[in-house]
Amino acid sequence: MASGFQFSEQASAKQLMDVIDQASFALDDVLLFLDTHPCDPSALSYYQYVKDLRKYAVDSYASQYGPLTKDQTAPGNYWSWVTEKWPWEGGYQ
């Protein structure tokens, strides 16, 4: 299966969100396929690849631009996501 997901270490917030969105979609898609083909080795390999890519992209986004989920907040920091622009305000462009 082809891998079209790539980003650099200096990716913009928009680029990282695009990778996260695409990897999330691919992850949902391959999970549906695995429901009917649970032993397919290429699907299992692709699942692991997309899962790892999404985790890396989410972690990269959180370290550079702030948390995407409540479990990514750093202890001792103030509740930073209320001070950032929301996505509909152009927050990750």
XYZ file of N, CA and C in Angstrom:
279
model
N 0.851 -1.175 0.000
C 0.000 0.000 0.000
C 0.892 1.232 0.000
N 0.541 2.192 -0.791
C 1.371 3.391 -0.934
C 1.271 4.272 0.298
N 2.362 4.948 0.581
C 2.361 5.876 1.711
C 2.494 7.287 1.165
N 1.432 8.052 1.247
C 1.445 9.421 0.761
C 1.542 10.430 1.880
N 1.830 9.970 3.082
C 1.870 10.850 4.238
C 3.312 11.181 4.566
N 3.689 12.427 4.368
C 5.035 12.834 4.737
C 4.987 14.283 5.196
N 5.821 14.606 6.154
C 5.950 15.989 6.590
C 7.326 16.172 7.191
N 7.778 17.405 7.182
C 9.111 17.698 7.705
C 9.022 18.027 9.188
N 10.171 18.083 9.817
C 10.228 18.442 11.240
C 9.758 19.880 11.464
N 9.846 20.718 10.440
C 9.453 22.120 10.548
C 8.091 22.368 9.906
N 7.232 21.387 9.923
C 5.919 21.504 9.291
C 5.078 22.556 9.999
N 4.274 23.255 9.217
C 3.365 24.244 9.790
C 2.224 23.522 10.505
N 1.494 24.278 11.301
C 0.349 23.703 12.000
C -0.660 23.154 10.997
N -0.882 23.864 9.909
C -1.818 23.413 8.874
C -1.342 22.108 8.248
N -0.048 22.006 7.942
C 0.485 20.776 7.349
C 0.330 19.596 8.305
N 0.627 19.821 9.573
C 0.481 18.746 10.559
C -0.979 18.331 10.711
N -1.892 19.312 10.747
C -3.311 18.973 10.854
C -3.785 18.209 9.628
N -3.263 18.549 8.457
C -3.618 17.794 7.250
C -3.162 16.340 7.367
N -1.940 16.126 7.854
C -1.432 14.763 8.032
C -2.270 14.018 9.073
N -2.606 14.692 10.167
C -3.424 14.072 11.213
C -4.792 13.682 10.654
N -5.416 14.590 9.898
C -6.729 14.292 9.309
C -6.652 13.118 8.334
N -5.641 13.134 7.467
C -5.500 12.066 6.474
C -5.183 10.726 7.137
N -4.297 10.745 8.114
C -3.943 9.504 8.806
C -5.131 8.975 9.605
N -5.912 9.870 10.200
C -7.103 9.444 10.944
C -8.105 8.767 10.016
N -8.310 9.352 8.835
C -9.216 8.751 7.852
C -8.697 7.383 7.414
N -7.403 7.315 7.098
C -6.801 6.046 6.658
C -6.889 4.994 7.756
N -6.723 5.420 9.005
C -6.809 4.495 10.130
C -8.222 3.920 10.240
N -9.233 4.786 10.139
C -10.617 4.304 10.169
C -10.888 3.350 9.007
N -10.371 3.693 7.835
C -10.588 2.876 6.646
C -9.958 1.488 6.789
N -8.707 1.445 7.228
C -8.036 0.149 7.355
C -8.654 -0.679 8.487
N -9.171 -0.025 9.523
C -9.850 -0.771 10.589
C -11.112 -1.451 10.061
N -11.850 -0.767 9.200
C -13.031 -1.387 8.589
C -12.626 -2.582 7.725
N -11.546 -2.438 6.975
C -11.057 -3.538 6.144
C -10.645 -4.723 7.017
N -9.969 -4.426 8.123
C -9.515 -5.500 9.009
C -10.677 -6.223 9.695
N -11.835 -5.566 9.797
C -13.010 -6.250 10.345
C -13.400 -7.454 9.495
N -13.168 -7.360 8.188
C -13.544 -8.457 7.291
C -12.349 -9.270 6.803
N -11.139 -8.768 7.033
C -9.912 -9.456 6.613
C -8.896 -9.407 7.764
N -9.202 -10.030 8.894
C -8.385 -9.855 10.100
C -6.966 -10.413 10.026
N -6.678 -11.241 9.054
C -5.339 -11.849 8.973
C -4.525 -11.341 7.789
N -5.001 -10.311 7.120
C -4.298 -9.795 5.941
C -2.996 -9.113 6.378
N -1.839 -9.669 6.011
C -0.565 -9.129 6.502
C -0.269 -7.712 6.016
N -0.644 -7.380 4.783
C -0.363 -6.021 4.316
C -1.273 -5.008 4.999
N -2.509 -5.393 5.291
C -3.416 -4.499 6.011
C -2.946 -4.293 7.447
N -2.475 -5.357 8.078
C -1.946 -5.235 9.444
C -0.711 -4.344 9.479
N 0.133 -4.488 8.488
C 1.329 -3.653 8.395
C 0.953 -2.192 8.157
N 0.000 -1.971 7.262
C -0.452 -0.609 6.971
C -1.108 0.018 8.201
N -1.898 -0.764 8.926
C -2.509 -0.282 10.171
C -1.440 0.227 11.133
N -0.387 -0.557 11.327
C 0.683 -0.159 12.244
C 1.374 1.111 11.754
N 1.631 1.185 10.455
C 2.276 2.357 9.868
C 1.435 3.618 10.081
N 0.140 3.550 9.753
C -0.729 4.720 9.861
C -0.934 5.104 11.323
N -1.058 4.110 12.191
C -1.219 4.389 13.626
C 0.005 5.121 14.167
N 1.198 4.643 13.815
C 2.436 5.284 14.269
C 2.594 6.681 13.678
N 2.261 6.831 12.403
C 2.351 8.136 11.754
C 1.428 9.140 12.426
N 0.187 8.734 12.701
C -0.769 9.637 13.344
C -0.286 10.045 14.731
N 0.218 9.076 15.491
C 0.726 9.395 16.828
C 1.890 10.374 16.746
N 2.804 10.153 15.813
C 3.951 11.045 15.649
C 3.496 12.452 15.245
N 2.534 12.541 14.331
C 2.028 13.842 13.895
C 1.302 14.561 15.032
N 0.495 13.837 15.791
C -0.217 14.441 16.925
C 0.779 14.916 17.982
N 1.778 14.101 18.289
C 2.796 14.495 19.268
C 3.605 15.689 18.773
N 3.933 15.709 17.482
C 4.672 16.838 16.905
C 3.847 18.112 16.991
N 2.565 18.009 16.653
C 1.688 19.175 16.729
C 1.624 19.695 18.166
N 1.415 18.789 19.107
C 1.286 19.192 20.509
C 2.558 19.858 21.022
N 3.712 19.357 20.629
C 4.960 19.939 21.129
C 5.257 21.296 20.500
N 4.800 21.521 19.265
C 5.089 22.779 18.580
C 3.996 23.828 18.738
N 2.732 23.391 18.780
C 1.628 24.346 18.698
C 0.635 24.261 19.847
N 0.765 23.271 20.700
C -0.146 23.140 21.823
C -0.970 21.868 21.731
N -1.627 21.517 22.818
C -2.343 20.244 22.889
C -3.564 20.201 21.974
N -3.815 19.026 21.431
C -5.030 18.780 20.652
C -6.081 18.071 21.491
N -5.630 17.361 22.506
C -6.542 16.630 23.378
C -6.210 16.944 24.830
N -7.149 16.667 25.698
C -6.973 17.017 27.106
C -5.843 16.260 27.784
N -5.467 15.101 27.266
C -4.388 14.339 27.898
C -3.002 14.779 27.434
N -2.918 15.798 26.588
C -1.628 16.293 26.121
C -1.176 17.555 26.846
N -1.938 18.009 27.806
C -1.529 19.203 28.535
C -0.372 18.864 29.465
N 0.544 19.798 29.577
C 1.715 19.584 30.432
C 1.385 19.980 31.866
N 1.848 19.203 32.838
C 1.584 19.566 34.230
C 2.267 20.887 34.578
N 1.574 21.698 35.324
C 2.151 22.963 35.756
C 1.911 24.115 34.801
N 1.526 23.837 33.567
C 1.218 24.907 32.619
C -0.196 25.398 32.850
N -0.423 26.635 32.469
C -1.786 27.131 32.548
C -2.619 26.487 31.446
N -3.903 26.649 31.510
C -4.804 26.019 30.543
C -4.722 26.793 29.236
N -3.705 26.455 28.427
C -3.305 27.282 27.293
C -4.281 27.303 26.122
N -5.070 26.275 25.949
C -5.857 26.278 24.729
C -7.009 27.255 24.727
N -7.316 27.867 25.842
C -8.343 28.905 25.828
C -7.789 30.240 25.335
N -6.461 30.372 25.298
C -5.852 31.620 24.842
C -5.471 31.587 23.371
N -5.507 30.417 22.747
C -5.143 30.269 21.331
C -6.372 30.493 20.451
N -6.115 30.783 19.179
C -7.219 30.892 18.225
C -7.824 29.510 17.996
N -9.138 29.472 17.856
C -9.837 28.237 17.547
C -9.706 27.958 16.054
N -9.862 26.697 15.624
C -9.698 26.376 14.198
C -10.548 27.246 13.270
N -11.781 27.556 13.657
C -12.651 28.373 12.807
C -12.226 29.837 12.807
N -11.295 30.191 13.682
C -10.724 31.536 13.690
C -9.370 31.571 12.976
N -9.016 30.481 12.324
C -7.729 30.411 11.630
C -6.603 29.966 12.533
N -6.917 29.202 13.566
C -5.938 28.811 14.564
C -4.812 27.928 14.103
N -4.962 27.179 13.045
C -3.860 26.315 12.628
C -3.431 26.565 11.195
N -3.494 27.800 10.785
C -3.072 28.123 9.416
C -1.628 28.528 9.373
